XYZ file of C-alpha atoms in Angstrom:
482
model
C 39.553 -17.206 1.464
C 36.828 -16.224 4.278
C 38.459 -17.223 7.875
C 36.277 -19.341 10.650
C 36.264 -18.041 13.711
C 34.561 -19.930 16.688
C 33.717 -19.330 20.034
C 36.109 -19.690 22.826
C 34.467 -21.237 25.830
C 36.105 -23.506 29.248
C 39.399 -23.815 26.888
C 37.807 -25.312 23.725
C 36.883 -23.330 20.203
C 33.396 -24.368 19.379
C 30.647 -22.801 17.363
C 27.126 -22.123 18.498
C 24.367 -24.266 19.818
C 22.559 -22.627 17.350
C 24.813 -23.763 14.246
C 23.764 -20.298 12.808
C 26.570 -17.985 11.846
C 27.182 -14.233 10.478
C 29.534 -12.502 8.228
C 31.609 -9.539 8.886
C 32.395 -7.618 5.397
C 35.033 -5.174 4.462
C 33.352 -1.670 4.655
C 35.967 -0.571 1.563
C 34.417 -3.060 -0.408
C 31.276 -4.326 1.195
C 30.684 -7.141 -1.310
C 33.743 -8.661 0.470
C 33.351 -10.992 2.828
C 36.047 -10.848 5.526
C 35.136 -13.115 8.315
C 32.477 -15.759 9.695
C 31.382 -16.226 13.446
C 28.947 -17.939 15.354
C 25.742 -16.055 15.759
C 25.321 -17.034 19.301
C 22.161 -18.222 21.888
C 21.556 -17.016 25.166
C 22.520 -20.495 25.871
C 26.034 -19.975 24.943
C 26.289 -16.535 26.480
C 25.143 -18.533 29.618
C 27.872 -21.310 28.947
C 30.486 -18.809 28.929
C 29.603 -17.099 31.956
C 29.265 -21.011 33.555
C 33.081 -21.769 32.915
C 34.239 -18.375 34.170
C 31.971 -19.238 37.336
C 34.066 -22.666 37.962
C 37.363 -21.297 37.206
C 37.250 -18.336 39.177
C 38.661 -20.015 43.061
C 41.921 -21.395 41.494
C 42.242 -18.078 39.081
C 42.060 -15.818 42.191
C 44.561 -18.456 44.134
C 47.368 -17.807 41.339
C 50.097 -16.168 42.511
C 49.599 -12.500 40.460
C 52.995 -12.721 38.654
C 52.339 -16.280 37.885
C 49.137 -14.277 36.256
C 51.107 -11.554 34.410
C 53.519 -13.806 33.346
C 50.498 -15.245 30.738
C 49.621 -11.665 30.072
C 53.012 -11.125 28.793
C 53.392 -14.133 27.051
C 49.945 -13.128 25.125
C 51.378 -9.906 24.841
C 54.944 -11.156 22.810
C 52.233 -13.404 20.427
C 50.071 -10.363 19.799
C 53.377 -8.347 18.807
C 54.726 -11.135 16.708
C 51.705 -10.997 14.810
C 51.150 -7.437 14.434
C 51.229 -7.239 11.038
C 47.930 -9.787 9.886
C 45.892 -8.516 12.819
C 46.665 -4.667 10.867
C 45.129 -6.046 7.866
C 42.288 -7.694 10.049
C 41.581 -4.446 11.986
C 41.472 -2.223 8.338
C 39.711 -4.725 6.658
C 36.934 -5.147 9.207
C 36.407 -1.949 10.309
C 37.393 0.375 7.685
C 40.587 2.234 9.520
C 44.074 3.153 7.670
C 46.997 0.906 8.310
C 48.419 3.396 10.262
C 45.667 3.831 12.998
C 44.465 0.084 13.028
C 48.809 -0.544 13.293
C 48.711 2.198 16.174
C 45.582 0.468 17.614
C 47.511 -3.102 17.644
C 50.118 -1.397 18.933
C 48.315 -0.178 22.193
C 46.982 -3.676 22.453
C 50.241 -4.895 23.158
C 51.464 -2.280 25.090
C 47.967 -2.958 27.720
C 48.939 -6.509 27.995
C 52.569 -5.890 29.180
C 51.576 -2.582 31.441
C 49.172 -4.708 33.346
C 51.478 -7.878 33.261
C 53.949 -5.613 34.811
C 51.228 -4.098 37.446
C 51.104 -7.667 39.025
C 54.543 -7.545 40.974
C 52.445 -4.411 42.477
C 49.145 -6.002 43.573
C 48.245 -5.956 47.153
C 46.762 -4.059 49.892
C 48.584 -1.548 52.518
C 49.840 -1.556 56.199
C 48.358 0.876 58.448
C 48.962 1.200 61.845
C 46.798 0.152 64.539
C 45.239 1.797 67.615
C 46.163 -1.042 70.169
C 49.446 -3.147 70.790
C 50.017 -6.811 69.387
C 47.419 -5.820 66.435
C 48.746 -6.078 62.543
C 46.548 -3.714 60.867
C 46.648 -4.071 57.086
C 44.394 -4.012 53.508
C 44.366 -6.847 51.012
C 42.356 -6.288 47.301
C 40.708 -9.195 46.029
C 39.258 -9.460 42.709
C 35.140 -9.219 42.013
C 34.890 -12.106 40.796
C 32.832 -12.749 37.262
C 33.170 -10.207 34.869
C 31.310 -9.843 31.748
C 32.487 -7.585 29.364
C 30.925 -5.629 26.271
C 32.886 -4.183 23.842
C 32.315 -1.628 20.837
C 33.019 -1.855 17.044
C 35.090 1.507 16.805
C 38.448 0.460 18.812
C 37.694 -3.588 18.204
C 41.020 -4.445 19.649
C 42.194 -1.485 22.352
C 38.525 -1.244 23.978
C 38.649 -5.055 24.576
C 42.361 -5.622 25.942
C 42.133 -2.264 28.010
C 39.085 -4.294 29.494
C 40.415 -7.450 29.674
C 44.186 -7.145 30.619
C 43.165 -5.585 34.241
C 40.608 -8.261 34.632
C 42.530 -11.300 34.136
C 45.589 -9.646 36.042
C 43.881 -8.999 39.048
C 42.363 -12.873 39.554
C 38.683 -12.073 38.007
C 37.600 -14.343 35.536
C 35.794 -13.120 32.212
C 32.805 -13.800 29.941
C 32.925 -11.417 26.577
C 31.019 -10.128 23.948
C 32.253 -8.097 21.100
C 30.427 -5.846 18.409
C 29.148 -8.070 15.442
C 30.490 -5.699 13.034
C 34.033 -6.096 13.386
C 34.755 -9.020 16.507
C 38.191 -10.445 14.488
C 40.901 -8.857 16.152
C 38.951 -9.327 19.859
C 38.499 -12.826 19.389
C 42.227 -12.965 18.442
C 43.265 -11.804 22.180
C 41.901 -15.226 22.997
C 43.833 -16.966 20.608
C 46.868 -15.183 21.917
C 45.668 -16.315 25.689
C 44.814 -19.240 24.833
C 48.184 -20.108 22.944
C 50.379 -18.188 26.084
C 48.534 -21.226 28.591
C 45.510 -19.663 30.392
C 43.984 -22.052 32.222
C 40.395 -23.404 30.770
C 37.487 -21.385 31.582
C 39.436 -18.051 32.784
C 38.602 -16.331 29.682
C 35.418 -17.043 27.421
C 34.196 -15.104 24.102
C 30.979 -15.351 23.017
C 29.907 -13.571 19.188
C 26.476 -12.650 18.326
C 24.024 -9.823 19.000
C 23.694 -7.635 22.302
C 20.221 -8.484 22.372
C 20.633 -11.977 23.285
C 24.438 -12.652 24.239
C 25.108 -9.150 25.627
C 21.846 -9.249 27.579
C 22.834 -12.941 28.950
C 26.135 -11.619 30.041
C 24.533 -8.474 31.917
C 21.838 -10.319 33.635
C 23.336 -13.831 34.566
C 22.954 -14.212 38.303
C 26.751 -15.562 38.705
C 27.710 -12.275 37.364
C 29.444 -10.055 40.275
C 30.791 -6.703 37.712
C 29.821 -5.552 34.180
C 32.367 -3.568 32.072
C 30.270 -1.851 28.934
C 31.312 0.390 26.342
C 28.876 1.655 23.304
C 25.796 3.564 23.043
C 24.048 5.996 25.539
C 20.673 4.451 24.783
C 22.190 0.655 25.336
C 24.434 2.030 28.311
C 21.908 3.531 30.038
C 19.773 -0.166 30.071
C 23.018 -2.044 31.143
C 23.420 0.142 34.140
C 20.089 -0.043 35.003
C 19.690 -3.794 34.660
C 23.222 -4.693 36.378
C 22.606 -2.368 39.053
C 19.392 -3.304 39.729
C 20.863 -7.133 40.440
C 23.391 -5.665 42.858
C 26.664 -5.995 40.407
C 29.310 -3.761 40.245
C 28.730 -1.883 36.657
C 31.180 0.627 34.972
C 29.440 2.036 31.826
C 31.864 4.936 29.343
C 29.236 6.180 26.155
C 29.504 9.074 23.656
C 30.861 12.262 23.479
C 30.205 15.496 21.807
C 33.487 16.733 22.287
C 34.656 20.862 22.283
C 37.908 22.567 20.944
C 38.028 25.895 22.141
C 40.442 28.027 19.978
C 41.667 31.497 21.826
C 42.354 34.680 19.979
C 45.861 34.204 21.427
C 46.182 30.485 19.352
C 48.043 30.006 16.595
C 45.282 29.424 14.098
C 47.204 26.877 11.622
C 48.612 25.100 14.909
C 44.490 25.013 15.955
C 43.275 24.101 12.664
C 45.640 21.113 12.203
C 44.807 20.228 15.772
C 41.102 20.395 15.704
C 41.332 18.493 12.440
C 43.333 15.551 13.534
C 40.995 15.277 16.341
C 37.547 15.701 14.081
C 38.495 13.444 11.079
C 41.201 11.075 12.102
C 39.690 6.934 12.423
C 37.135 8.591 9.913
C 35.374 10.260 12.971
C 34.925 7.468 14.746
C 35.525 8.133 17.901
C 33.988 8.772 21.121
C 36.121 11.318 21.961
C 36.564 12.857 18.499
C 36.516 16.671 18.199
C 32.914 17.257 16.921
C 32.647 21.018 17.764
C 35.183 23.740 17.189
C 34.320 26.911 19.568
C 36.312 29.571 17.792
C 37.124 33.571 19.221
C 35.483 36.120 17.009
C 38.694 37.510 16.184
C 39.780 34.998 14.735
C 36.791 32.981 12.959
C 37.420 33.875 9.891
C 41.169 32.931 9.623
C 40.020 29.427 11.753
C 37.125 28.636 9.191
C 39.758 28.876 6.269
C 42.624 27.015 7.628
C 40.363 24.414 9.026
C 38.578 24.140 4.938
C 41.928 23.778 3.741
C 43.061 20.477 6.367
C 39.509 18.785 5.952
C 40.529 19.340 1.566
C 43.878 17.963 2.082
C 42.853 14.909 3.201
C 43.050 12.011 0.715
C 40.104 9.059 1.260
C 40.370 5.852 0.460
C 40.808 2.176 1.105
C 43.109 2.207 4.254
C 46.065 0.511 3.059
C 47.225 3.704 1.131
C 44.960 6.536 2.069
C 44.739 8.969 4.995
C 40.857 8.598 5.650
C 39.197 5.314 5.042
C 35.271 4.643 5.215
C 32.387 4.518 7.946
C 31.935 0.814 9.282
C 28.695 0.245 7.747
C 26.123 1.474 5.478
C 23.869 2.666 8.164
C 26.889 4.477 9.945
C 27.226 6.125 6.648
C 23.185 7.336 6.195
C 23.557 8.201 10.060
C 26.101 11.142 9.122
C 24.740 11.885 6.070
C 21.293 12.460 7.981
C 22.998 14.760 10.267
C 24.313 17.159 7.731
C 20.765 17.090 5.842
C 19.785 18.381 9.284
C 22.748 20.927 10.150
C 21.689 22.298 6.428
C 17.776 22.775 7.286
C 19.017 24.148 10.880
C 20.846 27.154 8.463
C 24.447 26.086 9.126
C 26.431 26.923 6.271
C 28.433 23.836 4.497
C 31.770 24.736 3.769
C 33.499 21.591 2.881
C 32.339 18.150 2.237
C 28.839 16.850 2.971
C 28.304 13.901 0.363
C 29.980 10.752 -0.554
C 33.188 11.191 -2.983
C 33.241 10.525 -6.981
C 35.504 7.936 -8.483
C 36.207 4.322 -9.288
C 38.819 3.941 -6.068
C 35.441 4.609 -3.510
C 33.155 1.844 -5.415
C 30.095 0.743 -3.394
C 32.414 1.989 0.020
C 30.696 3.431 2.877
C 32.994 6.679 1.958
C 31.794 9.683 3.492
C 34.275 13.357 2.745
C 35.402 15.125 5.720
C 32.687 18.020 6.389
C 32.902 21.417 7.798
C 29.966 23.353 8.835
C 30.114 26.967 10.080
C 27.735 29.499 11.106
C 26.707 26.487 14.023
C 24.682 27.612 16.785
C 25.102 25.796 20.282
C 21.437 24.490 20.447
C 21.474 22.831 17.079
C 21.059 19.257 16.735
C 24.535 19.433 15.173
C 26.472 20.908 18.446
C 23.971 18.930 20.549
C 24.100 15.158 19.541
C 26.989 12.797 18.780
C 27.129 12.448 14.507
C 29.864 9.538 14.989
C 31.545 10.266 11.704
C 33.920 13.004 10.308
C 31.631 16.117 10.744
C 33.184 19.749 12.378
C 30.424 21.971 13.526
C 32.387 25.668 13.881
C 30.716 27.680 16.233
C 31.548 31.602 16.990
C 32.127 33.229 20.546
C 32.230 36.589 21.592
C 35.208 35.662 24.204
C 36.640 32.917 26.709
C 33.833 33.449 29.124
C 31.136 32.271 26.707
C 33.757 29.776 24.845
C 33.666 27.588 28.198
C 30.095 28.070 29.312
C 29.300 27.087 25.097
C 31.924 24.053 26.016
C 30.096 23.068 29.025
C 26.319 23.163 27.345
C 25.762 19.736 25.997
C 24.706 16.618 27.765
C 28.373 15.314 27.353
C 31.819 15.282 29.156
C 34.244 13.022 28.103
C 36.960 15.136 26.634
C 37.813 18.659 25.454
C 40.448 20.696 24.824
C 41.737 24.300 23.913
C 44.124 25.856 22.021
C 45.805 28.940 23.878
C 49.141 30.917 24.562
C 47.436 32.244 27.545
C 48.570 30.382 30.569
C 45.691 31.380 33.089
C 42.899 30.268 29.984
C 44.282 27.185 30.196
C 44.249 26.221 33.966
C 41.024 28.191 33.654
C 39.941 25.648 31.476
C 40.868 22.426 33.047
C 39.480 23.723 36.264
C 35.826 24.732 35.235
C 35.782 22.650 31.645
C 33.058 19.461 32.347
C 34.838 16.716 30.560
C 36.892 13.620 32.238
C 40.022 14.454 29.752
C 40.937 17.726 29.629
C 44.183 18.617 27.121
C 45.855 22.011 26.539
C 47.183 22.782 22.319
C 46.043 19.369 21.532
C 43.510 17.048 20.092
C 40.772 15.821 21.851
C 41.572 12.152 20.608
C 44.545 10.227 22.128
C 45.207 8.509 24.896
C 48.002 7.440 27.505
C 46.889 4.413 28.719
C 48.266 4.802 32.281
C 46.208 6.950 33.493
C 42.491 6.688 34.232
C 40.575 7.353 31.410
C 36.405 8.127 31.515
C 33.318 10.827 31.300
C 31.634 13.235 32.986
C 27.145 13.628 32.510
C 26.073 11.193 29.834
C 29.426 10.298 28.935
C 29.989 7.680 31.116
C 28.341 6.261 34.582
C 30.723 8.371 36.703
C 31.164 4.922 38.854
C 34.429 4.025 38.080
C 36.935 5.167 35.812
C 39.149 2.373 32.725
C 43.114 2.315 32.251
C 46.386 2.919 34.835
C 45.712 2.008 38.246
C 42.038 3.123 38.284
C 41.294 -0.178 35.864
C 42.657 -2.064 38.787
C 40.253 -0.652 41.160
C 37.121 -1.392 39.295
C 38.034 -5.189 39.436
C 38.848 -5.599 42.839
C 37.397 -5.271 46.108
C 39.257 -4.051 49.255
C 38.647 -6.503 52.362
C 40.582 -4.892 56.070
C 42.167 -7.460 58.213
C 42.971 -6.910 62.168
C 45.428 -9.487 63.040
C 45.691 -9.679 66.947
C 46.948 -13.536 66.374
């Protein structure tokens, strides 16, 4: 049976002005229908952002741990139902139990950090220049937040948005990606049913054009949170900024593994592949280029072949690789390794959709392995979004970080060394927010701050640990001579 999901808007679960809705299908089996929402009206998007408006004074007036207190409760009814919100995740988006599980998992675990991080909230003491004068800091929240949230992490994206809003008094207007919106609408369910107070949290389905363009340019907007595209990011920067708000913006990545002749090459192949093929790709910091020493190419280009062929694809309840999210994620990649083909890049593995009756009319892609990859093709330059490893040769460390460094991108990169002084060499002139050392470029803690360098991100403020606090509030100084 297709489930009904509404909006949630000031408390109540409604559907659209419009009456229209959309379907959400399983990308394993796209004849499936998994889901139907309401395919929303600028007037709705508008509604939401209205309630968050009037519930924002006695929000910001609740004492914080009276705040986290709701967080955790949501938290507990997210873990209790861990288990259908798996089979949502996989069946929406296409991921194997085991990363959509993982994914829920870090859901839960965002909701009780930041419940936790309310006992914490506050400003600082300094000390003052003059007698009989308190000197101190409080933070305040922003106020209205809108929030606009990707397909490829559906549920981890929106609560590592949402938790450090809500705990630090903001109220919240949100629009997921059509293409897989179950499991972020279910974080309101989970608020909802742990006693948030009407209007503090509001979801809105439908298309970025309309909703997500409603929630960026309403005038009682004071911050936008916004996670996708370069091409989209770059207008929601310029449109919130130009209205004054407060705008935080993390995009794509074209991500570097640089493998030393001092690595051990299995360790780096099994590393680099994790990192390029795990969540099918998918990823905006997935390893899309590995820059590999001279010495040992060769060996690397082999052992790498061999992960990307042990991988087993397939619908993600029982398989370690499951499909792209859509059809036209699918032609996307394919498109790209047309191109890496005409650009002379050698295919070594991969590059078409898989044979058999398990893949049926699945947006299955195989894991794909080019070599012979020059820096300045389209291939090393521009982010494929699907499980495609472009190998590229270097002479030694020197040009392995300046090769690292040329592309437009900087969220995260890694490299895979027994040489202590490449490594600190590497996180100190390496042009990525996330740096790692003999591990993938995927994966992360989500106490610590978390964003891009370049075209990866807005470079205004960074997501996660204490540094997601800090985008959503707003330091006022008090001098107390009373």
């Amino acid at each position: 049976m297709t489930a009904r999901y509404q909006n949630y808007v000031s408390g109540e679960w409604t559907d659209s002005e419009t009456n229209e809705t959309f379907e959400s299908t399983d990308p394993a089996a796209p004849a499936e229908v998994v889901a139907e929402y309401p395919d929303s009206s600028v007037a709705d998007a508008n509604a939401a952002v209205e309630a968050a408006a009037e519930a924002q004074d006695d929000w910001a007036d609740t004492p914080a741990p009276e705040r986290g207190a709701i967080l955790r409760e949501a938290a507990s009814i997210l873990a209790d139902r861990k288990a259908e919100l798996t089979e949502l995740l996989t069946r929406e988006e296409g991921k194997t139990h085991a990363e959509a599980g993982g994914e829920v998992q870090r859901a839960v675990d965002i909701f009780y950090y930041y419940a936790e991080k309310t006992r914490d909230l506050g400003g600082s003491v300094k000390s003052a220049s003059g007698p009989r004068t308190n000197l101190y800091t409080v933070d305040e929240p922003v106020g209205v937040v809108s929030l606009v949230t990707p397909w490829n992490y559906p549920i981890a994206i929106p609560a590592w948005k949402l938790a450090p809003a809500l705990a630090t008094g903001n109220t919240v207007a949100m629009k997921p990606a059509k293409v897989a919106p179950g499991v972020a609408v279910e974080l309101f369910e989970a608020l909802d049913e742990a006693g948030l107070p009407e209007g503090v949290a509001n979801v809105v389905t439908g298309p970025g054009s309309t909703v997500g363009d409603a929630l960026v340019t309403h005038e009682d907007v004071d911050a936008v949170s916004f996670t996708g595209s370069g091409k989209v990011g770059h207008m929601v920067y310029d449109s919130a900024t130009d209205d004054g708000k407060r705008v935080q913006t993390e995009l794509g990545g074209k991500n570097p593994t640089v493998v030393s002749d001092s690595a051990d090459v299995e360790e780096a192949a099994e590393i680099v592949a994790a990192g390029a093929f795990g969540v099918t790709g998918q990823a905006c910091t997935a390893c899309s280029r590995a820059i590999v020493h001279t010495d040992v190419y060769d060996e690397f280009v082999d052992a790498v072949v061999a992960e990307a062929e042990s991988i087993e694809i397939g619908p993600g309840d029982e398989y370690d690789m499951g499909p792209q999210v859509t059809e036209s994620e699918l032609e996307g990649t394919l498109d790209y390794i047309g191109i890496a083909e005409d650009e002379g890049a050698t295919l070594e593995t991969g590059g078409g959709q898989p044979d058999g009756e398990r893949f049926g009319d699945g947006y299955y892609v195989e894991p794909t392995v080019f070599s012979d990859v020059e820096n300045d093709f389209r291939i090393a330059q521009e982010e494929v979004f699907g499980p495609v490893l472009a190998v590229i040769e270097v002479e030694d460390f020197e040009d392995g970080l300046e090769t690292a460094n040329d592309v437009d991108y900087g969220l995260s990169a890694s490299i895979v060394t027994d040489d202590h002084t490449e490594a600190e060499r590497f996180v100190d002139e390496v042009e990525a927010g996330v740096a790692k050392i003999n591990a993938k470029t995927t994966g992360l803690e989500l106490h610590v701050p978390f964003g891009g360098f370049k075209q990866s991100s807005s470079e205004t403020w960074r997501e996660q640990g204490d540094a997601g606090i800090d985008f959503y509030t707003i330091e006022k100084t008090v001098y107390d001579s009373f």
